[in-house]
Amino acid sequence: MDYRRFFGQAIDRLKTERRYRVFADLERDAARFPLATWHSDGGVSAPRDVVIWCSNDYLGMGRHPSVIDAMSSAAQRYGAGAGGTRNISGTNHPLVQLEAELADLHGKEGALAFTSGWVSNLAAISTIAELLPNCLIISDALNHNSMIEGVRRSGCEKQIFRHNDMAHLEELLIAAGPERAKLIVFESLYSMDGDIAPVGEVAALAKRYGAMTYVDEVHAVGLYGPRGGGICERDGVMSQIDVIEGTLAKGFGTLGGYIAADEIIIDAVRSYAPSFIFTTALPPAVAAAAGAAVRQLKASSEERDLHQRQVAQTKSALEAAGIPVMPNPSHIVPVFVGDAELCKTASDILLERHGIYIQPINYPTVARGTERLRITPTPYHTDVHISELVAALQDVWRRLGLPFGAMPESTGNVIVGPFPGYKAVAAE
């Protein structure tokens, strides 16, 4: 049997559907971020400087001097690796310190660190739901893949509520009945549309109908709240949420994921989750760097303030130029294209002609027909960078014949309202 043929056919399907992804060979420059060196053509052409406009290192903490110093010092002291799983090799001390910082950040009794935010969602959701008798998981329709996989892994019954629709969530809670264990899983900030969940309303419904709450703050920790605790801190409801999940790889600029909750919940996940038990721990250098980033953003709002300023500047400049920014209240700047091939072509022109790197966002990350360029300003993007971005996007829009004009409101990967040249589609 020609096994290779099946893999080739699978790749061909992606290429036919214009969903095949090509990774840009980039070297981030810590001293000059958001600049990076682009190695194109497999090294045939000379490397070029490009400006990264789609990094999830939202605050540029990956280049912060205290973070880099903590990582290099810990690597010199402890070595490069963790040495194994925590069950076999014990827990390195920087990891203990990091978990204490995270518990304090969210006002919880404990925290547990994982190798990524994807793993933390998979492990925590599945384990918590499995340990609850006859648990019903009630999940937002636009939850991240990692949350969906956690729900699947649990083997529990699930029901989906319409995105950020509190009336629908309440209907499902009522139908489940007061005696059944219920776990509501949702995100605080949805990273493709940039919309924000009404976390206080979810918490109130959970309390009224006897449900647990699990919120993914991955795209909000570090960025919102007086100490960077996320949307829940900003809205004053951290104490009302049972489990807060976050990442160390975005606002904190390093690597890893975590949950924060009551100590008994943390202990249960630590003791039962296979993807925690059998996975090598975060290395001490990574844990030390993450801890430094958390401490910095607890004490300083300067990074958040400048970030919000540059986000507002970027949105305002793009909208004034007629670039169709999908409106939202967060730091995400999605620019609507509405076609997979045009989205990829736009990205290619930006990189090759203008030295601007923005990865196209296509299905299955977003629904077909809602393809977009997802722009993420940082505190290190200057006003000059913003002006160059606007001019480049105007050039791309003219070259591809894309329509200029204000974008109607968007919600849940559905474009609401008339927008000439585009067709609204429902989320898949």
CSV table of C-alpha atoms in Angstrom, one decimal:
chain,number,residue,atom,x,y,z
A,1,MET,CA,0.0,0.0,0.0
A,2,ASP,CA,1.2,3.5,-0.9
A,3,TYR,CA,0.8,5.2,2.5
A,4,ARG,CA,2.4,8.4,1.3
A,5,ARG,CA,-0.4,8.9,-1.2
A,6,PHE,CA,-2.9,9.5,1.6
A,7,PHE,CA,-0.8,12.2,3.2
A,8,GLY,CA,-0.2,13.8,-0.2
A,9,GLN,CA,-3.9,13.9,-0.9
A,10,ALA,CA,-4.6,15.5,2.5
A,11,ILE,CA,-2.1,18.2,1.7
A,12,ASP,CA,-3.6,18.7,-1.8
A,13,ARG,CA,-7.0,19.2,-0.3
A,14,LEU,CA,-5.7,22.0,1.8
A,15,LYS,CA,-4.0,23.7,-1.2
A,16,THR,CA,-7.2,23.3,-3.3
A,17,GLU,CA,-9.2,25.0,-0.5
A,18,ARG,CA,-6.6,27.7,-0.2
A,19,ARG,CA,-6.0,26.6,3.5
A,20,TYR,CA,-2.5,25.4,3.1
A,21,ARG,CA,-0.3,27.4,5.5
A,22,VAL,CA,3.3,28.5,4.9
A,23,PHE,CA,5.4,29.6,7.8
A,24,ALA,CA,7.6,32.7,7.4
A,25,ASP,CA,11.2,32.2,8.4
A,26,LEU,CA,11.7,35.0,10.9
A,27,GLU,CA,14.3,36.1,13.5
A,28,ARG,CA,12.8,38.4,16.1
A,29,ASP,CA,15.2,41.1,17.0
A,30,ALA,CA,15.0,41.7,20.8
A,31,ALA,CA,16.8,45.0,20.6
A,32,ARG,CA,14.6,46.3,17.7
A,33,PHE,CA,11.3,44.6,18.2
A,34,PRO,CA,8.8,44.7,16.4
A,35,LEU,CA,11.5,44.4,13.7
A,36,ALA,CA,12.6,41.0,12.6
A,37,THR,CA,14.8,39.5,9.9
A,38,TRP,CA,13.0,37.6,7.2
A,39,HIS,CA,14.8,34.8,5.4
A,40,SER,CA,12.9,34.3,2.1
A,41,ASP,CA,13.4,31.8,-0.8
A,42,GLY,CA,15.2,29.3,1.4
A,43,GLY,CA,18.2,31.6,1.7
A,44,VAL,CA,18.5,32.4,-2.0
A,45,SER,CA,17.7,36.1,-1.5
A,46,ALA,CA,19.4,38.3,1.0
A,47,PRO,CA,17.7,38.5,4.5
A,48,ARG,CA,15.4,41.6,4.9
A,49,ASP,CA,14.1,43.6,7.8
A,50,VAL,CA,10.3,43.3,8.3
A,51,VAL,CA,7.9,44.8,10.8
A,52,ILE,CA,5.9,42.2,12.7
A,53,TRP,CA,2.2,43.3,13.1
A,54,CYS,CA,0.7,40.0,14.3
A,55,SER,CA,2.6,38.9,17.4
A,56,ASN,CA,0.8,37.6,20.4
A,57,ASP,CA,3.6,39.0,22.5
A,58,TYR,CA,1.1,41.8,23.0
A,59,LEU,CA,3.2,43.9,25.4
A,60,GLY,CA,6.6,43.0,24.1
A,61,MET,CA,7.5,41.4,27.4
A,62,GLY,CA,9.6,38.8,25.6
A,63,ARG,CA,12.2,41.5,25.1
A,64,HIS,CA,11.9,43.1,28.5
A,65,PRO,CA,15.3,43.4,30.2
A,66,SER,CA,14.1,42.0,33.6
A,67,VAL,CA,12.6,39.0,31.8
A,68,ILE,CA,15.7,38.2,29.7
A,69,ASP,CA,17.9,38.7,32.7
A,70,ALA,CA,15.8,36.3,34.8
A,71,MET,CA,15.9,33.6,32.1
A,72,SER,CA,19.6,33.9,31.4
A,73,SER,CA,20.5,33.9,35.1
A,74,ALA,CA,18.3,30.9,35.8
A,75,ALA,CA,19.8,29.0,32.9
A,76,GLN,CA,23.3,29.6,34.2
A,77,ARG,CA,22.3,28.5,37.7
A,78,TYR,CA,20.0,25.6,37.0
A,79,GLY,CA,20.8,24.4,33.5
A,80,ALA,CA,18.7,24.3,30.3
A,81,GLY,CA,16.1,21.6,31.1
A,82,ALA,CA,13.7,20.6,33.8
A,83,GLY,CA,15.0,17.1,34.1
A,84,GLY,CA,11.7,15.3,33.8
A,85,THR,CA,8.1,15.3,35.1
A,86,ARG,CA,7.4,16.9,38.4
A,87,ASN,CA,6.3,13.5,39.8
A,88,ILE,CA,9.7,12.0,39.0
A,89,SER,CA,12.1,14.8,39.2
A,90,GLY,CA,10.5,17.1,41.7
A,91,THR,CA,9.5,20.7,41.2
A,92,ASN,CA,12.2,23.2,40.4
A,93,HIS,CA,12.0,26.2,42.8
A,94,PRO,CA,11.4,28.9,40.1
A,95,LEU,CA,8.3,27.0,39.1
A,96,VAL,CA,7.1,27.0,42.8
A,97,GLN,CA,7.7,30.8,42.8
A,98,LEU,CA,5.9,31.3,39.5
A,99,GLU,CA,2.7,29.4,40.7
A,100,ALA,CA,2.7,31.5,43.9
A,101,GLU,CA,2.8,34.7,41.7
A,102,LEU,CA,0.0,33.4,39.6
A,103,ALA,CA,-2.2,32.5,42.5
A,104,ASP,CA,-1.6,36.0,44.0
A,105,LEU,CA,-2.3,37.6,40.6
A,106,HIS,CA,-5.8,36.1,40.5
A,107,GLY,CA,-6.6,36.1,44.2
A,108,LYS,CA,-6.8,32.3,44.4
A,109,GLU,CA,-5.5,29.8,46.9
A,110,GLY,CA,-3.3,28.0,44.3
A,111,ALA,CA,-2.1,27.8,40.7
A,112,LEU,CA,-0.8,25.0,38.5
A,113,ALA,CA,1.6,25.6,35.5
A,114,PHE,CA,1.6,23.6,32.3
A,115,THR,CA,3.8,23.5,29.2
A,116,SER,CA,1.2,25.6,27.2
A,117,GLY,CA,-2.2,27.2,27.4
A,118,TRP,CA,-3.5,24.5,25.0
A,119,VAL,CA,-2.4,21.8,27.4
A,120,SER,CA,-3.8,23.6,30.5
A,121,ASN,CA,-7.2,23.8,28.9
A,122,LEU,CA,-7.2,20.2,27.7
A,123,ALA,CA,-6.0,18.9,31.1
A,124,ALA,CA,-8.1,21.1,33.4
A,125,ILE,CA,-11.4,21.1,31.7
A,126,SER,CA,-11.4,17.3,31.1
A,127,THR,CA,-10.2,16.5,34.6
A,128,ILE,CA,-12.6,18.8,36.4
A,129,ALA,CA,-15.6,17.6,34.4
A,130,GLU,CA,-14.6,13.9,34.8
A,131,LEU,CA,-14.4,14.3,38.6
A,132,LEU,CA,-17.9,15.8,38.8
A,133,PRO,CA,-20.7,13.2,38.9
A,134,ASN,CA,-22.8,13.3,35.7
A,135,CYS,CA,-21.4,16.7,34.7
A,136,LEU,CA,-23.0,18.7,32.0
A,137,ILE,CA,-20.5,21.1,30.3
A,138,ILE,CA,-22.1,24.2,28.9
A,139,SER,CA,-19.7,25.8,26.4
A,140,ASP,CA,-19.7,29.0,24.4
A,141,ALA,CA,-20.1,28.5,20.7
A,142,LEU,CA,-16.8,30.2,19.9
A,143,ASN,CA,-14.5,28.6,22.4
A,144,HIS,CA,-10.9,27.9,21.4
A,145,ASN,CA,-9.9,24.5,20.0
A,146,SER,CA,-8.0,23.7,23.2
A,147,MET,CA,-11.3,24.1,25.2
A,148,ILE,CA,-13.2,22.1,22.7
A,149,GLU,CA,-10.6,19.3,23.0
A,150,GLY,CA,-10.8,19.5,26.8
A,151,VAL,CA,-14.6,19.1,26.6
A,152,ARG,CA,-14.3,16.1,24.2
A,153,ARG,CA,-11.6,14.5,26.4
A,154,SER,CA,-13.8,14.6,29.4
A,155,GLY,CA,-16.4,12.3,27.8
A,156,CYS,CA,-19.2,14.3,29.5
A,157,GLU,CA,-22.4,15.5,27.9
A,158,LYS,CA,-22.0,19.0,26.5
A,159,GLN,CA,-24.4,21.7,25.3
A,160,ILE,CA,-23.4,24.8,23.3
A,161,PHE,CA,-24.8,28.2,24.1
A,162,ARG,CA,-24.8,30.9,21.4
A,163,HIS,CA,-21.8,33.2,21.6
A,164,ASN,CA,-22.1,35.6,24.6
A,165,ASP,CA,-25.9,35.0,24.6
A,166,MET,CA,-26.9,35.1,28.3
A,167,ALA,CA,-30.5,34.4,27.7
A,168,HIS,CA,-29.6,31.1,25.9
A,169,LEU,CA,-27.1,30.2,28.6
A,170,GLU,CA,-29.8,30.7,31.2
A,171,GLU,CA,-32.2,28.5,29.3
A,172,LEU,CA,-29.7,25.7,29.3
A,173,LEU,CA,-28.9,26.1,33.0
A,174,ILE,CA,-32.6,26.0,33.9
A,175,ALA,CA,-33.2,22.9,31.7
A,176,ALA,CA,-30.3,21.1,33.4
A,177,GLY,CA,-32.0,21.3,36.7
A,178,PRO,CA,-30.6,22.4,40.1
A,179,GLU,CA,-29.3,18.9,41.2
A,180,ARG,CA,-27.0,18.3,38.2
A,181,ALA,CA,-23.4,19.2,38.2
A,182,LYS,CA,-22.8,21.9,35.6
A,183,LEU,CA,-19.5,23.5,34.3
A,184,ILE,CA,-19.7,26.7,32.2
A,185,VAL,CA,-16.6,27.1,30.1
A,186,PHE,CA,-16.0,30.3,28.2
A,187,GLU,CA,-13.4,32.9,27.2
A,188,SER,CA,-13.1,36.4,28.6
A,189,LEU,CA,-11.8,37.8,25.3
A,190,TYR,CA,-12.2,36.1,22.0
A,191,SER,CA,-9.0,36.7,20.0
A,192,MET,CA,-10.3,36.6,16.4
A,193,ASP,CA,-13.2,39.1,16.7
A,194,GLY,CA,-11.8,40.8,19.7
A,195,ASP,CA,-15.1,40.9,21.6
A,196,ILE,CA,-15.4,40.5,25.3
A,197,ALA,CA,-17.6,38.2,27.4
A,198,PRO,CA,-20.0,39.6,30.1
A,199,VAL,CA,-18.1,37.7,32.8
A,200,GLY,CA,-20.1,39.3,35.6
A,201,GLU,CA,-23.3,38.1,34.1
A,202,VAL,CA,-22.0,34.6,33.5
A,203,ALA,CA,-20.8,34.5,37.2
A,204,ALA,CA,-24.3,35.7,38.4
A,205,LEU,CA,-26.1,33.0,36.3
A,206,ALA,CA,-23.7,30.3,37.6
A,207,LYS,CA,-24.4,31.3,41.2
A,208,ARG,CA,-28.2,31.4,40.6
A,209,TYR,CA,-28.3,28.0,39.1
A,210,GLY,CA,-25.6,26.2,40.9
A,211,ALA,CA,-22.9,25.9,38.2
A,212,MET,CA,-19.1,26.0,38.3
A,213,THR,CA,-17.4,28.6,36.1
A,214,TYR,CA,-14.2,28.1,34.0
A,215,VAL,CA,-12.9,31.1,32.1
A,216,ASP,CA,-10.1,31.3,29.6
A,217,GLU,CA,-8.2,34.6,30.1
A,218,VAL,CA,-5.4,33.7,27.7
A,219,HIS,CA,-5.7,36.9,25.6
A,220,ALA,CA,-6.4,39.2,28.5
A,221,VAL,CA,-3.9,38.3,31.3
A,222,GLY,CA,-1.2,40.9,31.6
A,223,LEU,CA,-3.2,43.4,29.5
A,224,TYR,CA,-6.3,44.3,31.6
A,225,GLY,CA,-6.9,45.0,35.2
A,226,PRO,CA,-4.9,47.1,37.6
A,227,ARG,CA,-2.3,44.3,38.0
A,228,GLY,CA,-2.8,42.5,34.7
A,229,GLY,CA,-5.2,39.9,36.1
A,230,GLY,CA,-7.4,40.1,33.0
A,231,ILE,CA,-11.0,41.0,32.2
A,232,CYS,CA,-12.2,39.3,35.5
A,233,GLU,CA,-9.9,41.6,37.5
A,234,ARG,CA,-10.9,44.6,35.4
A,235,ASP,CA,-14.6,43.9,36.0
A,236,GLY,CA,-14.1,43.0,39.7
A,237,VAL,CA,-15.4,39.5,39.5
A,238,MET,CA,-12.3,37.3,40.0
A,239,SER,CA,-13.6,36.0,43.3
A,240,GLN,CA,-16.8,34.9,41.6
A,241,ILE,CA,-15.1,32.7,39.0
A,242,ASP,CA,-14.1,29.2,40.1
A,243,VAL,CA,-11.2,28.5,37.7
A,244,ILE,CA,-9.2,31.1,35.8
A,245,GLU,CA,-7.0,29.8,33.0
A,246,GLY,CA,-4.3,31.8,31.4
A,247,THR,CA,-1.1,31.7,29.3
A,248,LEU,CA,2.4,32.9,29.9
A,249,ALA,CA,3.1,33.0,26.1
A,250,LYS,CA,1.1,36.2,25.2
A,251,GLY,CA,0.8,39.1,27.6
A,252,PHE,CA,3.7,37.7,29.7
A,253,GLY,CA,5.9,37.1,26.6
A,254,THR,CA,7.3,33.7,27.6
A,255,LEU,CA,5.9,30.1,27.4
A,256,GLY,CA,3.4,28.0,29.3
A,257,GLY,CA,-0.1,27.9,30.6
A,258,TYR,CA,-1.8,27.7,34.0
A,259,ILE,CA,-4.9,27.5,36.0
A,260,ALA,CA,-5.7,29.4,39.3
A,261,ALA,CA,-8.4,28.2,41.7
A,262,ASP,CA,-9.1,26.9,45.2
A,263,GLU,CA,-6.4,24.6,46.4
A,264,ILE,CA,-8.6,21.6,46.4
A,265,ILE,CA,-9.3,22.0,42.7
A,266,ILE,CA,-5.6,22.6,41.9
A,267,ASP,CA,-4.7,19.5,43.9
A,268,ALA,CA,-7.3,17.4,42.1
A,269,VAL,CA,-6.1,18.4,38.6
A,270,ARG,CA,-2.5,17.9,39.7
A,271,SER,CA,-3.3,14.4,40.9
A,272,TYR,CA,-5.5,13.2,38.1
A,273,ALA,CA,-4.7,14.9,34.8
A,274,PRO,CA,-2.5,12.6,32.6
A,275,SER,CA,-1.3,15.5,30.5
A,276,PHE,CA,0.1,17.1,33.6
A,277,ILE,CA,1.4,13.9,35.3
A,278,PHE,CA,3.2,12.5,32.3
A,279,THR,CA,4.6,15.8,30.8
A,280,THR,CA,8.1,17.2,31.5
A,281,ALA,CA,7.8,20.4,33.6
A,282,LEU,CA,8.6,23.9,32.4
A,283,PRO,CA,12.4,24.4,32.7
A,284,PRO,CA,13.6,26.7,35.5
A,285,ALA,CA,14.8,29.4,33.1
A,286,VAL,CA,11.3,29.6,31.5
A,287,ALA,CA,9.6,29.7,34.9
A,288,ALA,CA,11.9,32.4,36.1
A,289,ALA,CA,11.4,34.5,33.1
A,290,ALA,CA,7.6,34.1,33.3
A,291,GLY,CA,7.7,35.0,37.0
A,292,ALA,CA,9.6,38.1,36.3
A,293,ALA,CA,7.1,39.2,33.6
A,294,VAL,CA,4.2,38.6,36.0
A,295,ARG,CA,5.9,40.6,38.8
A,296,GLN,CA,6.7,43.5,36.4
A,297,LEU,CA,3.1,43.8,35.1
A,298,LYS,CA,1.6,43.5,38.6
A,299,ALA,CA,3.7,46.6,39.6
A,300,SER,CA,3.6,48.6,36.4
A,301,SER,CA,0.7,49.9,34.3
A,302,GLU,CA,3.1,51.7,31.9
A,303,GLU,CA,3.2,48.9,29.4
A,304,ARG,CA,-0.6,48.5,29.4
A,305,ASP,CA,-1.2,52.2,29.0
A,306,LEU,CA,1.1,52.6,26.1
A,307,HIS,CA,-0.3,49.5,24.5
A,308,GLN,CA,-3.8,50.8,24.7
A,309,ARG,CA,-2.7,54.1,23.2
A,310,GLN,CA,-1.1,52.4,20.2
A,311,VAL,CA,-4.1,50.2,19.7
A,312,ALA,CA,-6.4,53.2,19.6
A,313,GLN,CA,-4.1,55.0,17.3
A,314,THR,CA,-3.9,52.0,14.9
A,315,LYS,CA,-7.7,51.5,14.8
A,316,SER,CA,-8.4,55.2,14.3
A,317,ALA,CA,-5.8,55.6,11.5
A,318,LEU,CA,-7.1,52.5,9.7
A,319,GLU,CA,-10.7,53.5,10.0
A,320,ALA,CA,-9.9,57.0,8.7
A,321,ALA,CA,-8.2,55.5,5.7
A,322,GLY,CA,-11.3,53.3,4.9
A,323,ILE,CA,-9.7,50.0,5.8
A,324,PRO,CA,-12.5,47.8,7.1
A,325,VAL,CA,-11.6,47.2,10.7
A,326,MET,CA,-14.1,44.8,12.5
A,327,PRO,CA,-15.2,46.9,15.5
A,328,ASN,CA,-14.6,45.6,19.0
A,329,PRO,CA,-13.7,47.0,22.5
A,330,SER,CA,-10.3,45.1,22.8
A,331,HIS,CA,-6.7,45.3,21.6
A,332,ILE,CA,-7.4,43.0,18.6
A,333,VAL,CA,-7.5,44.8,15.3
A,334,PRO,CA,-9.1,42.4,12.7
A,335,VAL,CA,-9.2,43.7,9.1
A,336,PHE,CA,-11.9,42.0,7.1
A,337,VAL,CA,-11.1,40.5,3.7
A,338,GLY,CA,-13.8,37.9,3.3
A,339,ASP,CA,-12.0,35.6,0.9
A,340,ALA,CA,-9.3,33.0,1.6
A,341,GLU,CA,-7.3,33.5,-1.6
A,342,LEU,CA,-7.4,37.3,-1.4
A,343,CYS,CA,-6.5,37.2,2.3
A,344,LYS,CA,-3.4,35.1,1.5
A,345,THR,CA,-2.5,37.3,-1.5
A,346,ALA,CA,-2.9,40.4,0.7
A,347,SER,CA,-0.5,38.9,3.3
A,348,ASP,CA,2.0,38.1,0.6
A,349,ILE,CA,2.0,41.6,-0.9
A,350,LEU,CA,2.4,43.2,2.5
A,351,LEU,CA,5.5,41.0,3.2
A,352,GLU,CA,7.1,41.1,-0.2
A,353,ARG,CA,6.4,44.6,-1.3
A,354,HIS,CA,6.1,46.5,2.0
A,355,GLY,CA,8.2,44.5,4.6
A,356,ILE,CA,5.1,44.0,6.8
A,357,TYR,CA,4.3,40.6,8.3
A,358,ILE,CA,0.7,39.9,9.0
A,359,GLN,CA,-0.4,36.2,8.9
A,360,PRO,CA,-3.7,35.6,7.0
A,361,ILE,CA,-6.5,34.1,9.2
A,362,ASN,CA,-8.6,31.6,7.3
A,363,TYR,CA,-10.9,28.6,8.0
A,364,PRO,CA,-11.0,26.7,10.3
A,365,THR,CA,-9.7,29.4,12.6
A,366,VAL,CA,-12.6,31.6,11.4
A,367,ALA,CA,-15.7,30.8,9.4
A,368,ARG,CA,-15.5,30.7,5.6
A,369,GLY,CA,-16.3,34.0,4.2
A,370,THR,CA,-14.9,35.9,7.3
A,371,GLU,CA,-11.2,35.6,6.4
A,372,ARG,CA,-9.2,38.5,7.8
A,373,LEU,CA,-5.8,40.0,8.6
A,374,ARG,CA,-5.4,40.0,12.4
A,375,ILE,CA,-3.3,43.0,13.5
A,376,THR,CA,-2.0,43.2,17.0
A,377,PRO,CA,-0.2,46.5,17.9
A,378,THR,CA,2.3,46.5,20.7
A,379,PRO,CA,3.8,49.4,22.8
A,380,TYR,CA,6.8,49.2,20.6
A,381,HIS,CA,4.9,50.0,17.4
A,382,THR,CA,5.6,53.7,16.8
A,383,ASP,CA,3.3,56.3,15.1
A,384,VAL,CA,5.6,56.0,12.1
A,385,HIS,CA,5.0,52.2,12.0
A,386,ILE,CA,1.3,52.9,12.1
A,387,SER,CA,1.5,55.4,9.2
A,388,GLU,CA,3.5,52.9,7.1
A,389,LEU,CA,1.0,50.2,7.9
A,390,VAL,CA,-1.9,52.3,6.7
A,391,ALA,CA,-0.2,53.3,3.5
A,392,ALA,CA,0.7,49.6,2.8
A,393,LEU,CA,-2.9,48.4,3.4
A,394,GLN,CA,-4.3,51.1,1.1
A,395,ASP,CA,-1.9,49.9,-1.6
A,396,VAL,CA,-2.9,46.3,-1.1
A,397,TRP,CA,-6.6,47.2,-1.2
A,398,ARG,CA,-6.3,49.1,-4.4
A,399,ARG,CA,-4.2,46.3,-6.1
A,400,LEU,CA,-6.7,43.6,-5.1
A,401,GLY,CA,-9.8,45.7,-5.8
A,402,LEU,CA,-11.0,45.3,-2.2
A,403,PRO,CA,-13.7,47.7,-1.1
A,404,PHE,CA,-12.9,50.5,1.2
A,405,GLY,CA,-15.4,51.7,3.8
A,406,ALA,CA,-16.5,51.4,7.4
A,407,MET,CA,-17.1,47.9,8.7
A,408,PRO,CA,-20.5,47.0,10.2
A,409,GLU,CA,-20.6,45.4,13.6
A,410,SER,CA,-19.4,41.9,13.9
A,411,THR,CA,-20.4,39.2,16.4
A,412,GLY,CA,-19.4,35.6,16.6
A,413,ASN,CA,-17.8,35.4,13.2
A,414,VAL,CA,-21.0,36.8,11.7
A,415,ILE,CA,-20.9,40.1,9.8
A,416,VAL,CA,-23.9,42.1,10.7
A,417,GLY,CA,-25.3,44.8,8.4
A,418,PRO,CA,-24.7,45.7,4.7
A,419,PHE,CA,-21.2,45.9,3.4
A,420,PRO,CA,-20.9,46.2,-0.4
A,421,GLY,CA,-18.9,43.4,-1.9
A,422,TYR,CA,-19.1,41.0,1.0
A,423,LYS,CA,-21.6,38.3,2.0
A,424,ALA,CA,-22.4,37.6,5.6
A,425,VAL,CA,-21.9,34.0,6.7
A,426,ALA,CA,-22.7,32.2,9.9
A,427,ALA,CA,-20.0,30.7,12.1
A,428,GLU,CA,-19.3,27.0,11.4
